[in-house]
PDB file of C-alpha atoms and ligand atoms in Angstrom:
ATOM      1  CA  UNK A   1    -116.513 -60.317 201.365  1.00 51.00           C
ATOM      2  CA  UNK A   2    -114.728 -61.460 198.157  1.00 58.00           C
ATOM      3  CA  UNK A   3    -115.060 -59.546 194.928  1.00 68.00           C
ATOM      4  CA  UNK A   4    -116.772 -60.562 191.808  1.00 70.00           C
ATOM      5  CA  UNK A   5    -115.022 -63.433 189.916  1.00 77.00           C
ATOM      6  CA  UNK A   6    -115.191 -63.991 186.167  1.00 75.00           C
ATOM      7  CA  UNK A   7    -118.436 -65.503 184.920  1.00 77.00           C
ATOM      8  CA  UNK A   8    -118.436 -69.299 184.452  1.00 76.00           C
ATOM      9  CA  UNK A   9    -118.330 -70.552 180.856  1.00 71.00           C
ATOM     10  CA  UNK A  10    -121.816 -70.851 179.339  1.00 64.00           C
ATOM     11  CA  UNK A  11    -123.483 -68.940 182.168  1.00 72.00           C
ATOM     12  CA  UNK A  12    -123.029 -65.145 181.910  1.00 69.00           C
ATOM     13  CA  UNK A  13    -123.574 -63.499 185.307  1.00 75.00           C
ATOM     14  CA  UNK A  14    -122.868 -66.550 187.394  1.00 83.00           C
ATOM     15  CA  UNK A  15    -119.379 -66.812 188.951  1.00 86.00           C
ATOM     16  CA  UNK A  16    -117.564 -69.331 191.207  1.00 86.00           C
ATOM     17  CA  UNK A  17    -118.599 -67.426 194.405  1.00 88.00           C
ATOM     18  CA  UNK A  18    -122.293 -67.775 193.320  1.00 90.00           C
ATOM     19  CA  UNK A  19    -121.896 -71.529 192.908  1.00 92.00           C
ATOM     20  CA  UNK A  20    -120.117 -71.747 196.251  1.00 93.00           C
ATOM     21  CA  UNK A  21    -123.130 -69.873 197.912  1.00 92.00           C
ATOM     22  CA  UNK A  22    -125.497 -72.424 196.236  1.00 94.00           C
ATOM     23  CA  UNK A  23    -123.513 -75.369 197.675  1.00 95.00           C
ATOM     24  CA  UNK A  24    -123.396 -73.676 201.101  1.00 94.00           C
ATOM     25  CA  UNK A  25    -127.184 -72.991 201.368  1.00 93.00           C
ATOM     26  CA  UNK A  26    -128.120 -76.433 199.903  1.00 96.00           C
ATOM     27  CA  UNK A  27    -125.794 -78.148 202.392  1.00 96.00           C
ATOM     28  CA  UNK A  28    -127.421 -76.117 205.267  1.00 94.00           C
ATOM     29  CA  UNK A  29    -130.846 -76.849 203.955  1.00 93.00           C
ATOM     30  CA  UNK A  30    -130.494 -80.596 203.612  1.00 95.00           C
ATOM     31  CA  UNK A  31    -128.886 -80.621 207.074  1.00 95.00           C
ATOM     32  CA  UNK A  32    -131.942 -78.659 208.398  1.00 94.00           C
ATOM     33  CA  UNK A  33    -134.344 -81.033 206.588  1.00 94.00           C
ATOM     34  CA  UNK A  34    -132.604 -84.077 208.173  1.00 95.00           C
ATOM     35  CA  UNK A  35    -132.967 -82.385 211.661  1.00 95.00           C
ATOM     36  CA  UNK A  36    -136.658 -81.667 211.038  1.00 96.00           C
ATOM     37  CA  UNK A  37    -137.340 -85.338 210.448  1.00 96.00           C
ATOM     38  CA  UNK A  38    -135.126 -86.444 213.375  1.00 95.00           C
ATOM     39  CA  UNK A  39    -137.211 -84.169 215.596  1.00 96.00           C
ATOM     40  CA  UNK A  40    -140.493 -85.578 214.193  1.00 96.00           C
ATOM     41  CA  UNK A  41    -139.268 -89.134 214.565  1.00 95.00           C
ATOM     42  CA  UNK A  42    -138.181 -88.464 218.093  1.00 94.00           C
ATOM     43  CA  UNK A  43    -141.787 -87.675 218.965  1.00 94.00           C
ATOM     44  CA  UNK A  44    -143.692 -90.081 216.632  1.00 92.00           C
ATOM     45  CA  UNK A  45    -141.507 -93.116 217.488  1.00 88.00           C
ATOM     46  CA  UNK A  46    -142.768 -92.954 221.076  1.00 86.00           C
ATOM     47  CA  UNK A  47    -146.085 -94.372 219.993  1.00 79.00           C
ATOM     48  CA  UNK A  48    -145.996 -98.143 220.312  1.00 78.00           C
ATOM     49  CA  UNK A  49    -147.217 -98.880 216.817  1.00 78.00           C
ATOM     50  CA  UNK A  50    -145.609 -97.076 213.825  1.00 76.00           C
ATOM     51  CA  UNK A  51    -148.201 -95.693 211.552  1.00 88.00           C
ATOM     52  CA  UNK A  52    -148.011 -95.511 207.715  1.00 87.00           C
ATOM     53  CA  UNK A  53    -147.176 -91.778 208.163  1.00 88.00           C
ATOM     54  CA  UNK A  54    -144.270 -92.475 210.498  1.00 92.00           C
ATOM     55  CA  UNK A  55    -142.954 -95.046 208.046  1.00 92.00           C
ATOM     56  CA  UNK A  56    -143.145 -92.441 205.307  1.00 94.00           C
ATOM     57  CA  UNK A  57    -141.256 -89.888 207.419  1.00 94.00           C
ATOM     58  CA  UNK A  58    -138.507 -92.532 208.014  1.00 94.00           C
ATOM     59  CA  UNK A  59    -138.100 -93.042 204.265  1.00 95.00           C
ATOM     60  CA  UNK A  60    -138.041 -89.237 203.708  1.00 94.00           C
ATOM     61  CA  UNK A  61    -135.395 -88.887 206.341  1.00 94.00           C
ATOM     62  CA  UNK A  62    -133.297 -91.588 204.668  1.00 95.00           C
ATOM     63  CA  UNK A  63    -133.492 -89.630 201.362  1.00 95.00           C
ATOM     64  CA  UNK A  64    -132.512 -86.383 203.148  1.00 95.00           C
ATOM     65  CA  UNK A  65    -129.483 -88.251 204.467  1.00 96.00           C
ATOM     66  CA  UNK A  66    -128.400 -89.121 200.936  1.00 97.00           C
ATOM     67  CA  UNK A  67    -128.863 -85.404 199.851  1.00 97.00           C
ATOM     68  CA  UNK A  68    -126.949 -84.217 202.834  1.00 96.00           C
ATOM     69  CA  UNK A  69    -124.132 -86.688 202.227  1.00 97.00           C
ATOM     70  CA  UNK A  70    -123.758 -85.731 198.554  1.00 97.00           C
ATOM     71  CA  UNK A  71    -123.680 -82.073 199.474  1.00 96.00           C
ATOM     72  CA  UNK A  72    -121.246 -82.653 202.303  1.00 96.00           C
ATOM     73  CA  UNK A  73    -118.929 -84.318 199.772  1.00 96.00           C
ATOM     74  CA  UNK A  74    -119.239 -81.320 197.406  1.00 96.00           C
ATOM     75  CA  UNK A  75    -118.495 -78.996 200.312  1.00 96.00           C
ATOM     76  CA  UNK A  76    -115.270 -80.965 201.159  1.00 96.00           C
ATOM     77  CA  UNK A  77    -114.138 -81.763 197.562  1.00 95.00           C
ATOM     78  CA  UNK A  78    -114.509 -78.058 196.638  1.00 94.00           C
ATOM     79  CA  UNK A  79    -113.396 -76.550 199.892  1.00 94.00           C
ATOM     80  CA  UNK A  80    -116.599 -74.505 200.288  1.00 94.00           C
ATOM     81  CA  UNK A  81    -116.886 -72.779 203.609  1.00 92.00           C
ATOM     82  CA  UNK A  82    -119.951 -74.347 205.311  1.00 92.00           C
ATOM     83  CA  UNK A  83    -122.531 -72.031 206.951  1.00 90.00           C
ATOM     84  CA  UNK A  84    -121.670 -70.480 210.238  1.00 88.00           C
ATOM     85  CA  UNK A  85    -125.298 -71.076 211.258  1.00 89.00           C
ATOM     86  CA  UNK A  86    -124.990 -74.892 211.455  1.00 90.00           C
ATOM     87  CA  UNK A  87    -125.482 -74.837 215.252  1.00 90.00           C
ATOM     88  CA  UNK A  88    -128.675 -72.821 214.752  1.00 89.00           C
ATOM     89  CA  UNK A  89    -130.119 -75.120 212.190  1.00 91.00           C
ATOM     90  CA  UNK A  90    -129.105 -78.101 214.287  1.00 92.00           C
ATOM     91  CA  UNK A  91    -131.457 -76.890 217.019  1.00 93.00           C
ATOM     92  CA  UNK A  92    -134.096 -74.988 215.066  1.00 93.00           C
ATOM     93  CA  UNK A  93    -134.651 -77.892 212.547  1.00 94.00           C
ATOM     94  CA  UNK A  94    -135.088 -80.384 215.376  1.00 96.00           C
ATOM     95  CA  UNK A  95    -137.397 -78.019 217.384  1.00 95.00           C
ATOM     96  CA  UNK A  96    -139.573 -77.391 214.259  1.00 95.00           C
ATOM     97  CA  UNK A  97    -139.838 -81.147 213.657  1.00 96.00           C
ATOM     98  CA  UNK A  98    -140.613 -82.002 217.300  1.00 96.00           C
ATOM     99  CA  UNK A  99    -143.100 -79.137 217.639  1.00 95.00           C
ATOM    100  CA  UNK A 100    -145.053 -80.009 214.585  1.00 96.00           C
ATOM    101  CA  UNK A 101    -145.115 -83.748 215.546  1.00 95.00           C
ATOM    102  CA  UNK A 102    -146.398 -82.867 218.950  1.00 94.00           C
ATOM    103  CA  UNK A 103    -149.265 -81.171 217.153  1.00 93.00           C
ATOM    104  CA  UNK A 104    -150.074 -84.476 215.493  1.00 93.00           C
ATOM    105  CA  UNK A 105    -149.003 -86.485 212.452  1.00 93.00           C
ATOM    106  CA  UNK A 106    -150.998 -84.380 210.101  1.00 95.00           C
ATOM    107  CA  UNK A 107    -149.276 -81.256 211.288  1.00 96.00           C
ATOM    108  CA  UNK A 108    -145.885 -82.993 210.805  1.00 96.00           C
ATOM    109  CA  UNK A 109    -146.982 -83.661 207.249  1.00 96.00           C
ATOM    110  CA  UNK A 110    -148.008 -80.049 206.798  1.00 97.00           C
ATOM    111  CA  UNK A 111    -144.596 -79.071 207.871  1.00 96.00           C
ATOM    112  CA  UNK A 112    -143.076 -81.195 205.006  1.00 95.00           C
ATOM    113  CA  UNK A 113    -145.508 -79.516 202.513  1.00 96.00           C
ATOM    114  CA  UNK A 114    -144.476 -76.059 203.570  1.00 96.00           C
ATOM    115  CA  UNK A 115    -140.662 -76.891 203.600  1.00 95.00           C
ATOM    116  CA  UNK A 116    -140.782 -78.656 200.257  1.00 95.00           C
ATOM    117  CA  UNK A 117    -142.834 -75.837 198.640  1.00 94.00           C
ATOM    118  CA  UNK A 118    -140.023 -73.493 199.417  1.00 94.00           C
ATOM    119  CA  UNK A 119    -137.368 -76.017 198.345  1.00 95.00           C
ATOM    120  CA  UNK A 120    -139.148 -76.788 195.154  1.00 95.00           C
ATOM    121  CA  UNK A 121    -138.928 -73.054 194.219  1.00 95.00           C
ATOM    122  CA  UNK A 122    -135.389 -72.768 195.466  1.00 95.00           C
ATOM    123  CA  UNK A 123    -133.984 -75.817 193.602  1.00 96.00           C
ATOM    124  CA  UNK A 124    -135.863 -74.942 190.429  1.00 96.00           C
ATOM    125  CA  UNK A 125    -134.410 -71.361 190.640  1.00 95.00           C
ATOM    126  CA  UNK A 126    -130.922 -72.745 191.141  1.00 95.00           C
ATOM    127  CA  UNK A 127    -131.140 -75.298 188.362  1.00 96.00           C
ATOM    128  CA  UNK A 128    -132.231 -72.624 185.926  1.00 94.00           C
ATOM    129  CA  UNK A 129    -129.359 -70.276 187.142  1.00 93.00           C
ATOM    130  CA  UNK A 130    -126.750 -72.958 186.740  1.00 92.00           C
ATOM    131  CA  UNK A 131    -127.552 -73.368 183.034  1.00 89.00           C
ATOM    132  CA  UNK A 132    -124.845 -75.470 181.514  1.00 87.00           C
ATOM    133  CA  UNK A 133    -121.998 -74.261 183.823  1.00 87.00           C
ATOM    134  CA  UNK A 134    -121.744 -77.054 186.385  1.00 91.00           C
ATOM    135  CA  UNK A 135    -123.065 -80.422 185.207  1.00 92.00           C
ATOM    136  CA  UNK A 136    -122.000 -82.323 188.356  1.00 92.00           C
ATOM    137  CA  UNK A 137    -123.932 -80.001 190.683  1.00 95.00           C
ATOM    138  CA  UNK A 138    -126.815 -79.655 188.347  1.00 95.00           C
ATOM    139  CA  UNK A 139    -127.352 -83.431 188.020  1.00 95.00           C
ATOM    140  CA  UNK A 140    -127.438 -83.787 191.834  1.00 96.00           C
ATOM    141  CA  UNK A 141    -129.941 -80.811 192.133  1.00 97.00           C
ATOM    142  CA  UNK A 142    -132.259 -82.180 189.513  1.00 97.00           C
ATOM    143  CA  UNK A 143    -132.413 -85.508 191.409  1.00 97.00           C
ATOM    144  CA  UNK A 144    -132.905 -83.782 194.815  1.00 97.00           C
ATOM    145  CA  UNK A 145    -135.623 -81.441 193.350  1.00 96.00           C
ATOM    146  CA  UNK A 146    -137.542 -84.482 192.171  1.00 97.00           C
ATOM    147  CA  UNK A 147    -137.235 -86.206 195.494  1.00 96.00           C
ATOM    148  CA  UNK A 148    -138.418 -83.071 197.340  1.00 96.00           C
ATOM    149  CA  UNK A 149    -141.472 -82.684 195.131  1.00 96.00           C
ATOM    150  CA  UNK A 150    -142.274 -86.404 195.866  1.00 96.00           C
ATOM    151  CA  UNK A 151    -141.996 -85.717 199.556  1.00 96.00           C
ATOM    152  CA  UNK A 152    -144.602 -82.988 199.280  1.00 96.00           C
ATOM    153  CA  UNK A 153    -146.926 -85.260 197.460  1.00 96.00           C
ATOM    154  CA  UNK A 154    -146.461 -88.011 199.865  1.00 96.00           C
ATOM    155  CA  UNK A 155    -147.131 -85.615 202.781  1.00 96.00           C
ATOM    156  CA  UNK A 156    -150.387 -84.485 201.082  1.00 97.00           C
ATOM    157  CA  UNK A 157    -151.425 -88.064 200.627  1.00 96.00           C
ATOM    158  CA  UNK A 158    -150.906 -88.571 204.365  1.00 95.00           C
ATOM    159  CA  UNK A 159    -153.501 -85.844 205.219  1.00 95.00           C
ATOM    160  CA  UNK A 160    -151.265 -82.726 205.571  1.00 96.00           C
ATOM    161  CA  UNK A 161    -154.029 -80.349 204.397  1.00 96.00           C
ATOM    162  CA  UNK A 162    -156.359 -81.729 207.162  1.00 96.00           C
ATOM    163  CA  UNK A 163    -153.886 -80.488 209.865  1.00 94.00           C
ATOM    164  CA  UNK A 164    -155.550 -77.919 212.220  1.00 93.00           C
ATOM    165  CA  UNK A 165    -154.565 -74.421 211.291  1.00 94.00           C
ATOM    166  CA  UNK A 166    -153.004 -75.655 208.027  1.00 96.00           C
ATOM    167  CA  UNK A 167    -152.884 -72.264 206.258  1.00 95.00           C
ATOM    168  CA  UNK A 168    -151.326 -70.411 209.207  1.00 95.00           C
ATOM    169  CA  UNK A 169    -148.914 -73.227 209.990  1.00 94.00           C
ATOM    170  CA  UNK A 170    -147.675 -73.685 206.470  1.00 95.00           C
ATOM    171  CA  UNK A 171    -147.322 -69.863 205.863  1.00 94.00           C
ATOM    172  CA  UNK A 172    -145.260 -69.408 209.090  1.00 94.00           C
ATOM    173  CA  UNK A 173    -143.004 -72.350 208.092  1.00 94.00           C
ATOM    174  CA  UNK A 174    -142.576 -71.160 204.553  1.00 92.00           C
ATOM    175  CA  UNK A 175    -141.572 -67.760 205.836  1.00 93.00           C
ATOM    176  CA  UNK A 176    -139.016 -69.258 208.295  1.00 91.00           C
ATOM    177  CA  UNK A 177    -137.570 -71.355 205.471  1.00 90.00           C
ATOM    178  CA  UNK A 178    -137.118 -68.345 203.275  1.00 91.00           C
ATOM    179  CA  UNK A 179    -135.411 -66.436 206.029  1.00 92.00           C
ATOM    180  CA  UNK A 180    -133.054 -69.449 206.751  1.00 89.00           C
ATOM    181  CA  UNK A 181    -132.163 -69.763 203.062  1.00 89.00           C
ATOM    182  CA  UNK A 182    -131.278 -66.150 202.670  1.00 88.00           C
ATOM    183  CA  UNK A 183    -129.149 -66.151 205.835  1.00 89.00           C
ATOM    184  CA  UNK A 184    -127.377 -69.392 204.866  1.00 86.00           C
ATOM    185  CA  UNK A 185    -126.367 -68.107 201.477  1.00 84.00           C
ATOM    186  CA  UNK A 186    -124.511 -65.338 203.039  1.00 82.00           C
ATOM    187  CA  UNK A 187    -123.394 -66.394 206.568  1.00 88.00           C
TER     188      UNK A 187
HETATM  189 FE1  FE2 B   1    -133.569 -83.073 200.614  1.00 85.51          FE
HETATM  190 FE1  FE2 B   2    -137.319 -83.364 201.351  1.00 85.51          FE
END
């Protein structure tokens, strides 16, 4: 564990380690999001006719890919250590996506609502913490935050709230996401 580094200009209390932890967890989270959609599409693409919901999931997955690529570039450019939990998120993300899709398209959409609820809070908090200290990262996060909120809206439009067991399902997924975030910041 490294010691406290000097605060970044313009943002008292935020140092370079904090920004690295932000990039690490966001990189992990966008990877996890991509894996969730890949898991969902592996199941939903088996049906002979793609529904409007499946098409929406494909578009969301493409956006998650652009988010992940941008964070992957930041990880490389700034030599940030990626999370050691990548193999876990590789499997857990895909499994969550596949399991919700097996419960039906509305449950798959409910999964997006739950994940994006947590990500909405998470990005809003990071954007506030960054203040004026890292315009490059902040600009990226503001864009991703907006996209994630749109994913949630779109999932709701596709009937997420009508999924069987919606409250229980989304609470469980929100809790898992919060645990994943706090682990990936540190490990
Ligand atoms: Fe994303
Ligand atoms: Fe998203």
